[in-house]
CSV table of N, CA and C in Angstrom, one decimal:
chain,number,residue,atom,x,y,z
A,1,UNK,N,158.6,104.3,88.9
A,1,UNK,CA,158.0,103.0,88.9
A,1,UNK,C,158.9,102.0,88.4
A,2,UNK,N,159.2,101.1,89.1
A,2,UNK,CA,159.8,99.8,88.8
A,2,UNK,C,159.2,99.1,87.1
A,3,UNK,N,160.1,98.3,86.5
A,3,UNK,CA,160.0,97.5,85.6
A,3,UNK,C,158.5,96.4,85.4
A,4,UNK,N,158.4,96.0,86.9
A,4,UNK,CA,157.5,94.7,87.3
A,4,UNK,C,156.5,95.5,86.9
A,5,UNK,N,156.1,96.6,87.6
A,5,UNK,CA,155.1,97.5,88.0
A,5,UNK,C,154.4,98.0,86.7
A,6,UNK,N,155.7,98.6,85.5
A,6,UNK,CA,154.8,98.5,84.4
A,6,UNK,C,153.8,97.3,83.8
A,7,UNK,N,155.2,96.4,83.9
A,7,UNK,CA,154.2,95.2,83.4
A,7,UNK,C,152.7,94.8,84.0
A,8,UNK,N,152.5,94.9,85.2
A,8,UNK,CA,151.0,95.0,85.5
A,8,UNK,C,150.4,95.8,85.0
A,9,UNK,N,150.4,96.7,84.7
A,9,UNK,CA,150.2,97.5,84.4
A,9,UNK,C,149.3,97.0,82.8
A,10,UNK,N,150.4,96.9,81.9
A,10,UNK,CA,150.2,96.7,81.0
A,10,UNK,C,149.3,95.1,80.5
A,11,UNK,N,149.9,94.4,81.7
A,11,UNK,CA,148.4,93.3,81.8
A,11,UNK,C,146.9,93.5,82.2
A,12,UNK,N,146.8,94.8,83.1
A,12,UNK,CA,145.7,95.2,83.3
A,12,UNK,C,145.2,96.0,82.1
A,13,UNK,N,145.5,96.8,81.7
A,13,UNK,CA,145.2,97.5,80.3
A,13,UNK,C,145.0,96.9,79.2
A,14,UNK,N,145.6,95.6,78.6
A,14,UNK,CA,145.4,94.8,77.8
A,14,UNK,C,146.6,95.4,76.5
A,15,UNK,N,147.5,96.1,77.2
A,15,UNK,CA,149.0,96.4,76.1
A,15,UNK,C,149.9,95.1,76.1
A,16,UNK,N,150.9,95.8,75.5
A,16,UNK,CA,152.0,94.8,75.8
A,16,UNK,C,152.7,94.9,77.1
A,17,UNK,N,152.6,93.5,77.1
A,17,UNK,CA,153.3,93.3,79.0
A,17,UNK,C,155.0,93.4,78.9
A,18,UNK,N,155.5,92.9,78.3
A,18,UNK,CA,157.1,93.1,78.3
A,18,UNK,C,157.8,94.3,77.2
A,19,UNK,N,158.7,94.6,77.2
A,19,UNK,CA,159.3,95.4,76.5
A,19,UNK,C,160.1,94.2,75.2
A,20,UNK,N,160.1,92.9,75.7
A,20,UNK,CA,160.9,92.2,74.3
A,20,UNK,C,159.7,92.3,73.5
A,21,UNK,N,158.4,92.4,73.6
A,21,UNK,CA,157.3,92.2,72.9
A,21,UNK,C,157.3,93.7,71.9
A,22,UNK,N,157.9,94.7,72.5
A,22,UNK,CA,157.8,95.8,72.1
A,22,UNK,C,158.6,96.1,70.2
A,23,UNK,N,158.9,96.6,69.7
A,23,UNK,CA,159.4,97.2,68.5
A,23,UNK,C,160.2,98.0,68.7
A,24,UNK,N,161.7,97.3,68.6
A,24,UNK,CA,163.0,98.4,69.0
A,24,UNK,C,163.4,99.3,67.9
A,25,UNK,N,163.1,100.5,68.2
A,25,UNK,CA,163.5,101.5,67.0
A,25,UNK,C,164.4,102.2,67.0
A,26,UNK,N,165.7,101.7,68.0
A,26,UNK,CA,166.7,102.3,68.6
A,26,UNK,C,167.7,102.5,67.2
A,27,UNK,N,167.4,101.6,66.5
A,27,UNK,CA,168.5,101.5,65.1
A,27,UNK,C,168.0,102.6,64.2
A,28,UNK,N,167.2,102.6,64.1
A,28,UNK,CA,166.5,103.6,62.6
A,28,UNK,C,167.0,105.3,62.7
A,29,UNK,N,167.2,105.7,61.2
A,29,UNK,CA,168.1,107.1,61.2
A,29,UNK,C,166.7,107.8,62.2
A,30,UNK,N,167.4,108.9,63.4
A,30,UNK,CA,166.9,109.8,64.1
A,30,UNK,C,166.7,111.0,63.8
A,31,UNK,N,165.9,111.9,64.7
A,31,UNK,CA,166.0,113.4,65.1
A,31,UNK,C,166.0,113.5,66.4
A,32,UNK,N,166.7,114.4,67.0
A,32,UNK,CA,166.6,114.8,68.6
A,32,UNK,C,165.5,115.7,68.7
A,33,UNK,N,164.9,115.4,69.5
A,33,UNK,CA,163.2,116.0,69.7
A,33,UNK,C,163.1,116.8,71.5
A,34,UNK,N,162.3,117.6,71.8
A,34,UNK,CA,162.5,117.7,73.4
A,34,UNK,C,161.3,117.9,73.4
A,35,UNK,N,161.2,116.7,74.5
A,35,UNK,CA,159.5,116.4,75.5
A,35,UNK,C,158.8,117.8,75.8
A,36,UNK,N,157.7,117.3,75.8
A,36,UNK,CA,157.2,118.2,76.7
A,36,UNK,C,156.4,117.9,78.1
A,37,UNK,N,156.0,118.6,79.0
A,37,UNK,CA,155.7,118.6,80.2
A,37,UNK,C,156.2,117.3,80.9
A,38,UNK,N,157.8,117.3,81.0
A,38,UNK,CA,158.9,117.0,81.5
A,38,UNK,C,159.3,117.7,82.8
A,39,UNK,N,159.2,119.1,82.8
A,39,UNK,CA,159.0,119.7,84.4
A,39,UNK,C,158.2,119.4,85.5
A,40,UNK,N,157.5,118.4,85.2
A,40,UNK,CA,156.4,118.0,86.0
A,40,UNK,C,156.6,116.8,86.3
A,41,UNK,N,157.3,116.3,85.7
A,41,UNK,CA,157.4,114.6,85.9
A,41,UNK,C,158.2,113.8,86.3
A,42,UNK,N,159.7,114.0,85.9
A,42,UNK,CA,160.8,114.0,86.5
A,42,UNK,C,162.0,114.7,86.8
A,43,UNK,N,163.1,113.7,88.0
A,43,UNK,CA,163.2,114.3,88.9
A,43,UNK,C,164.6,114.4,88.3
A,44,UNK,N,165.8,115.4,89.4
A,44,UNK,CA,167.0,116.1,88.6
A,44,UNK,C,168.1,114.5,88.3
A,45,UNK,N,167.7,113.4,89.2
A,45,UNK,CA,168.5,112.3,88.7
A,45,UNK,C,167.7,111.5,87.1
A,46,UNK,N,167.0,111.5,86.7
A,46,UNK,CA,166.3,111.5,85.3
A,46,UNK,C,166.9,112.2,84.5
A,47,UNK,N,167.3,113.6,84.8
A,47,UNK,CA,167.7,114.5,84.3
A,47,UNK,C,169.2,114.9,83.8
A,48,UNK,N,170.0,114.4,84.9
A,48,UNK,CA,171.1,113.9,84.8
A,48,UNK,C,171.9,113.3,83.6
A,49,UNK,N,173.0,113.2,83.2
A,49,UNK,CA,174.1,112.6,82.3
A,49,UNK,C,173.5,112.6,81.0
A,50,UNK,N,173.9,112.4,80.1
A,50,UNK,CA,174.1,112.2,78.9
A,50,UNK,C,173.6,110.7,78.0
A,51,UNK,N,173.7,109.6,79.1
A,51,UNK,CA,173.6,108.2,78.5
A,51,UNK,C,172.6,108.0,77.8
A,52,UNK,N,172.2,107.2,77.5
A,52,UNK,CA,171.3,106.5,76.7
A,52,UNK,C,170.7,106.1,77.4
A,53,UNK,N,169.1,105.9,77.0
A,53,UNK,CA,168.3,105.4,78.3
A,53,UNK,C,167.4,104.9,77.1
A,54,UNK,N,166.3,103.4,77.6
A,54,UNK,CA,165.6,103.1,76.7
A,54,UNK,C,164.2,103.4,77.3
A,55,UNK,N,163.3,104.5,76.5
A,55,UNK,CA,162.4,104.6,76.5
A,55,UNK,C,161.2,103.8,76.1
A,56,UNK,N,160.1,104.1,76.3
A,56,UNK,CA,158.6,103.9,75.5
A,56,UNK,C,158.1,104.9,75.3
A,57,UNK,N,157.8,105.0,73.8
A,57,UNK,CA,156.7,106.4,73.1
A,57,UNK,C,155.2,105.0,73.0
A,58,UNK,N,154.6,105.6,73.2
A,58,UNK,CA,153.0,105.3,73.0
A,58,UNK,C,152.4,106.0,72.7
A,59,UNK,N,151.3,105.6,71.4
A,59,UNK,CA,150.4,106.3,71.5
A,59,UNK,C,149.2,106.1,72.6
A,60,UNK,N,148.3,107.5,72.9
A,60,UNK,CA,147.5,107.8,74.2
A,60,UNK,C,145.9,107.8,73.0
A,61,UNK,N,144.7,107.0,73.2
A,61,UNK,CA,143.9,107.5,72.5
A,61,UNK,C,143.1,108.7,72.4
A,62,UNK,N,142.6,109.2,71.3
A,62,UNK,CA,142.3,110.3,71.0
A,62,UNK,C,141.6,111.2,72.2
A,63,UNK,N,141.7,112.0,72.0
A,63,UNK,CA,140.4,113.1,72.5
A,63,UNK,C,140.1,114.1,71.4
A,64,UNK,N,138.8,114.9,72.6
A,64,UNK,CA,138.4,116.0,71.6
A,64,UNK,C,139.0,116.8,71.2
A,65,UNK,N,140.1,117.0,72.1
A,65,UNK,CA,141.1,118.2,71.8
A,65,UNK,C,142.3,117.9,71.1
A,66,UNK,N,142.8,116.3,70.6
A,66,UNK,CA,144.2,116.0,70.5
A,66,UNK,C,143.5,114.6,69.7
A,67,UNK,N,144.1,114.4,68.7
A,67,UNK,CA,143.7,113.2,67.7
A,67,UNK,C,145.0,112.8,67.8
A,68,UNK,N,146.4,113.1,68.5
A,68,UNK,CA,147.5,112.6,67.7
A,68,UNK,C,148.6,112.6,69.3
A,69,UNK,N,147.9,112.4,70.5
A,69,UNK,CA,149.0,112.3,71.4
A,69,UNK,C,150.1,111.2,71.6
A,70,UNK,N,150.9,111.6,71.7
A,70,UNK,CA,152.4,110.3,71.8
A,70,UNK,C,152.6,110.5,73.3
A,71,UNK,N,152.6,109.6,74.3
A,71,UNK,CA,153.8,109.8,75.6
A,71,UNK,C,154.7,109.4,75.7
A,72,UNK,N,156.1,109.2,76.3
A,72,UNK,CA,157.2,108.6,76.9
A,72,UNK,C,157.4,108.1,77.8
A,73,UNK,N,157.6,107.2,78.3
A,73,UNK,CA,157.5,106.6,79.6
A,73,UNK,C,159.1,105.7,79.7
A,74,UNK,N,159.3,106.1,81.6
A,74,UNK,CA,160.7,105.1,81.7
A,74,UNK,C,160.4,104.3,82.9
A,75,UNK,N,160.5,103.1,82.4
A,75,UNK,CA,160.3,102.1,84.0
A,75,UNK,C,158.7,102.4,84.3
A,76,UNK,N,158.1,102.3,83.4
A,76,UNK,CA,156.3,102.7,83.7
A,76,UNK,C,156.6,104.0,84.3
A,77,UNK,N,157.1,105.2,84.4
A,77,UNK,CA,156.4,106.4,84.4
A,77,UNK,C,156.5,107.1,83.4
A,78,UNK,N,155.4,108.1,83.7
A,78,UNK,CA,155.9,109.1,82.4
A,78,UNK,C,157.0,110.4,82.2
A,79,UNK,N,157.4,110.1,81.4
A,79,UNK,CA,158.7,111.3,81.2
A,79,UNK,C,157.9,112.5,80.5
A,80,UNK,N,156.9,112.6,80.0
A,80,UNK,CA,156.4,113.7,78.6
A,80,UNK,C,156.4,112.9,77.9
A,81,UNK,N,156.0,113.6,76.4
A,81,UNK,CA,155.2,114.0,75.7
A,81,UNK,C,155.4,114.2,74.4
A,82,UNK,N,155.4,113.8,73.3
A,82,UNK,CA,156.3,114.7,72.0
A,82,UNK,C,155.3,116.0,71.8
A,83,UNK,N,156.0,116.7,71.2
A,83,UNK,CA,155.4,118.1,70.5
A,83,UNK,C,154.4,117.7,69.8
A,84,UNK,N,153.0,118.7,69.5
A,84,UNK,CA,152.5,118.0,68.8
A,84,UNK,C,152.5,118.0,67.3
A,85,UNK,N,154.0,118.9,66.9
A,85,UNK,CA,154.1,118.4,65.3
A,85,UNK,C,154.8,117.4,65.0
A,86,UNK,N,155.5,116.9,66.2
A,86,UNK,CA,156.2,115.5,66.0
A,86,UNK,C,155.2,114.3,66.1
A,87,UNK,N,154.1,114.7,67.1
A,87,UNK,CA,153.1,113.7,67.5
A,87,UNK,C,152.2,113.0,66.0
A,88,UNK,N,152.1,114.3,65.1
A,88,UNK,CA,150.6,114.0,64.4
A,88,UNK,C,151.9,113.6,63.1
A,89,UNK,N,152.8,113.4,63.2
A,89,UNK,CA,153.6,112.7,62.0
A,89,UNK,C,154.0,110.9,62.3
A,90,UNK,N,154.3,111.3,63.8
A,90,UNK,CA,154.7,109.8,64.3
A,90,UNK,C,153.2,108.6,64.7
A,91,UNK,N,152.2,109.6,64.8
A,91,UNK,CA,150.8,108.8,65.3
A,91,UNK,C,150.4,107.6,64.6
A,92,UNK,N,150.4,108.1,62.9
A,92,UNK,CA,149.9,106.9,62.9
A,92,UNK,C,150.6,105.8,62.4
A,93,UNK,N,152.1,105.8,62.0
A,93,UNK,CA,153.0,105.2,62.0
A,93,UNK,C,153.3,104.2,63.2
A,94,UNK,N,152.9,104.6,64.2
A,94,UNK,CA,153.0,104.3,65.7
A,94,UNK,C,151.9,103.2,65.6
A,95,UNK,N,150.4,103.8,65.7
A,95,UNK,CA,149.3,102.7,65.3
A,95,UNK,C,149.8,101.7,64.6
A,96,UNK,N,150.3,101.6,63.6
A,96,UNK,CA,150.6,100.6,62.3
A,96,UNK,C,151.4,99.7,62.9
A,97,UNK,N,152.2,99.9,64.1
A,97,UNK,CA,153.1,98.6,64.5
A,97,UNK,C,152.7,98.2,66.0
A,98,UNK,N,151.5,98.5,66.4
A,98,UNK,CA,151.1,98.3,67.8
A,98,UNK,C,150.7,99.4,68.5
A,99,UNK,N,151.2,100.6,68.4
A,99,UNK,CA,150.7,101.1,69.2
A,99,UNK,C,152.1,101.8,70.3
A,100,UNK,N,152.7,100.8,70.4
A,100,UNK,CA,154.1,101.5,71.6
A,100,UNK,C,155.7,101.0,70.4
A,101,UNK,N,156.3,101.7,70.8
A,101,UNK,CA,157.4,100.7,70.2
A,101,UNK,C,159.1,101.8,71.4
A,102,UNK,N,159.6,100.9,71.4
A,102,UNK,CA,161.1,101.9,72.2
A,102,UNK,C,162.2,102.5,71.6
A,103,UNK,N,162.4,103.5,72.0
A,103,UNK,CA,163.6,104.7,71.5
A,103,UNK,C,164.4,105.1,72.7
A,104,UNK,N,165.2,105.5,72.0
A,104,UNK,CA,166.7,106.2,73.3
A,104,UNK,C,165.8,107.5,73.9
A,105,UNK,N,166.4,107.8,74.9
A,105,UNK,CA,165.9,108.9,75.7
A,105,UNK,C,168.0,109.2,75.5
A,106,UNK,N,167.8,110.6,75.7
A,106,UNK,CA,169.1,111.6,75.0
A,106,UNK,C,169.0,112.3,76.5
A,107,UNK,N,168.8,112.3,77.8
A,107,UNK,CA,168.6,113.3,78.9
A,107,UNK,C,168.7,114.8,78.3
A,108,UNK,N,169.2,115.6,78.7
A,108,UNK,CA,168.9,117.0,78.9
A,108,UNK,C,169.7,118.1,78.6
A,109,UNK,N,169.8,118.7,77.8
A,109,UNK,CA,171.0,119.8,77.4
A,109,UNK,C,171.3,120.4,79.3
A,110,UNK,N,173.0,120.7,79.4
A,110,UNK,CA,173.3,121.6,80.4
A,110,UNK,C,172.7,122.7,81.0
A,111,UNK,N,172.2,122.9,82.3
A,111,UNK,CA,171.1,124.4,82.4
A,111,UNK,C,169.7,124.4,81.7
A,112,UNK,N,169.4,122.9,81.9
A,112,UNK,CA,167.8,123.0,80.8
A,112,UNK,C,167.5,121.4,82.0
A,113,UNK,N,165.9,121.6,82.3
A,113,UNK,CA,165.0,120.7,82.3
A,113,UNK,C,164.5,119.7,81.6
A,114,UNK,N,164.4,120.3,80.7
A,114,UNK,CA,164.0,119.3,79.2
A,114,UNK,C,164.3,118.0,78.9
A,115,UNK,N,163.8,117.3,78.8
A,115,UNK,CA,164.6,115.4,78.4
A,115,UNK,C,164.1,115.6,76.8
A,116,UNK,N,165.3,115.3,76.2
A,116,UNK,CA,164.9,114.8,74.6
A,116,UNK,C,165.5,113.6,74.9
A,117,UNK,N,164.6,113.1,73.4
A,117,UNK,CA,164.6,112.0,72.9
A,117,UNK,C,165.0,111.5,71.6
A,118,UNK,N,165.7,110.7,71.1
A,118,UNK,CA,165.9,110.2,69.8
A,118,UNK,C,165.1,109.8,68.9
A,119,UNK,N,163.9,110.6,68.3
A,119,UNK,CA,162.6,110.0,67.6
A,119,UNK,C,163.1,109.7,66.1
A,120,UNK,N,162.5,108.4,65.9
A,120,UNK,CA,162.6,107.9,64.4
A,120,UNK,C,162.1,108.7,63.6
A,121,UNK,N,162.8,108.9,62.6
A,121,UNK,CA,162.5,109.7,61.2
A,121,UNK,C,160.9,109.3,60.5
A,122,UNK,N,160.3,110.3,60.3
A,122,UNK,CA,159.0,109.1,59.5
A,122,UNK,C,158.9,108.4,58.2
A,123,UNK,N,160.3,109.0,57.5
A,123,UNK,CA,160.6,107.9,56.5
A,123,UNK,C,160.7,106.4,57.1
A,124,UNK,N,162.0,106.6,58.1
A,124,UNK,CA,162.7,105.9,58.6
A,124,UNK,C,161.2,104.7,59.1
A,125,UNK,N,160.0,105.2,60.0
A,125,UNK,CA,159.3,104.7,60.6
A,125,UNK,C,158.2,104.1,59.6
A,126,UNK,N,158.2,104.9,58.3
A,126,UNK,CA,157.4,104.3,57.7
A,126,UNK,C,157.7,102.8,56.8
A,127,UNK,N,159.1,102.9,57.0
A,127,UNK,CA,159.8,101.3,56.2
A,127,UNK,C,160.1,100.5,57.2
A,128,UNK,N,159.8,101.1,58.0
A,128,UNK,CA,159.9,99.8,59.4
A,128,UNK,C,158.1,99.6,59.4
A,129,UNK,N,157.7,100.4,59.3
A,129,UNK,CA,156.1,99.8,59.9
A,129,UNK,C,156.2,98.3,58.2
A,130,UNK,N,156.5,98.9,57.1
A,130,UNK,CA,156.2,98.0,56.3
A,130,UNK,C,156.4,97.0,55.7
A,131,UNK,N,157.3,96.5,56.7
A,131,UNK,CA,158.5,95.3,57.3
A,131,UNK,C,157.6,94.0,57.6
């Protein structure tokens, strides 16, 4: 999905429409994290190189089975998922500054599907949320 395409998106939904609106967390000390249900979503050029890529983590509202889901999304689609012991640490840190904020995407170790990502530390996220 194109750039534009999120943004409607995000005007239909009632999120934030641009990513300058968003909360850049690209600075704050990291962990390298790996998505999940990344095999299903994208494709082997996603998958590809090493570079930096600017993602979106969001949080997804609750369900009955999951109080604490995070997604990732590039260009409005979804890439996965955090784990959910990274999820119920980053959740409500996440709530406290909106709701979405952007991080690097790390692509994929050699011989692996997997896309990690560079997720903020929850120290790190908790002295940003209190900014």
């Amino acid at each position: 999905m194109r750039a534009w395409w999120e943004e409607v998106l995000h005007i239909v939904t009632g999120r934030v429409s641009r990513h300058d609106d968003l909360p850049d967390l690209r600075g704050l000390d990291t962990r390298r994290v790996a998505l999940e249900k990344t095999h299903f979503l994208v494709n082997d050029r996603e998958r590809r190189g090493d570079e930096r890529r600017a993602y979106v983590m969001r949080h997804v509202a609750s369900t009955r089975h999951d109080d604490a889901t995070v997604t990732v999304s590039s260009n409005g689609r979804g890439v996965g998922s955090l784990p959910p012991e990274a999820a119920v640490s980053i959740a409500p840190l996440l709530r406290r500054i909106g709701g979405a904020a952007i991080i690097n995407g790390a692509g994929s170790l050699p011989g692996s599907i997997r896309l990690w990502v560079d997720l903020p530390t929850s120290a790190a996220l908790g002295e940003f949320a209190q900014r």
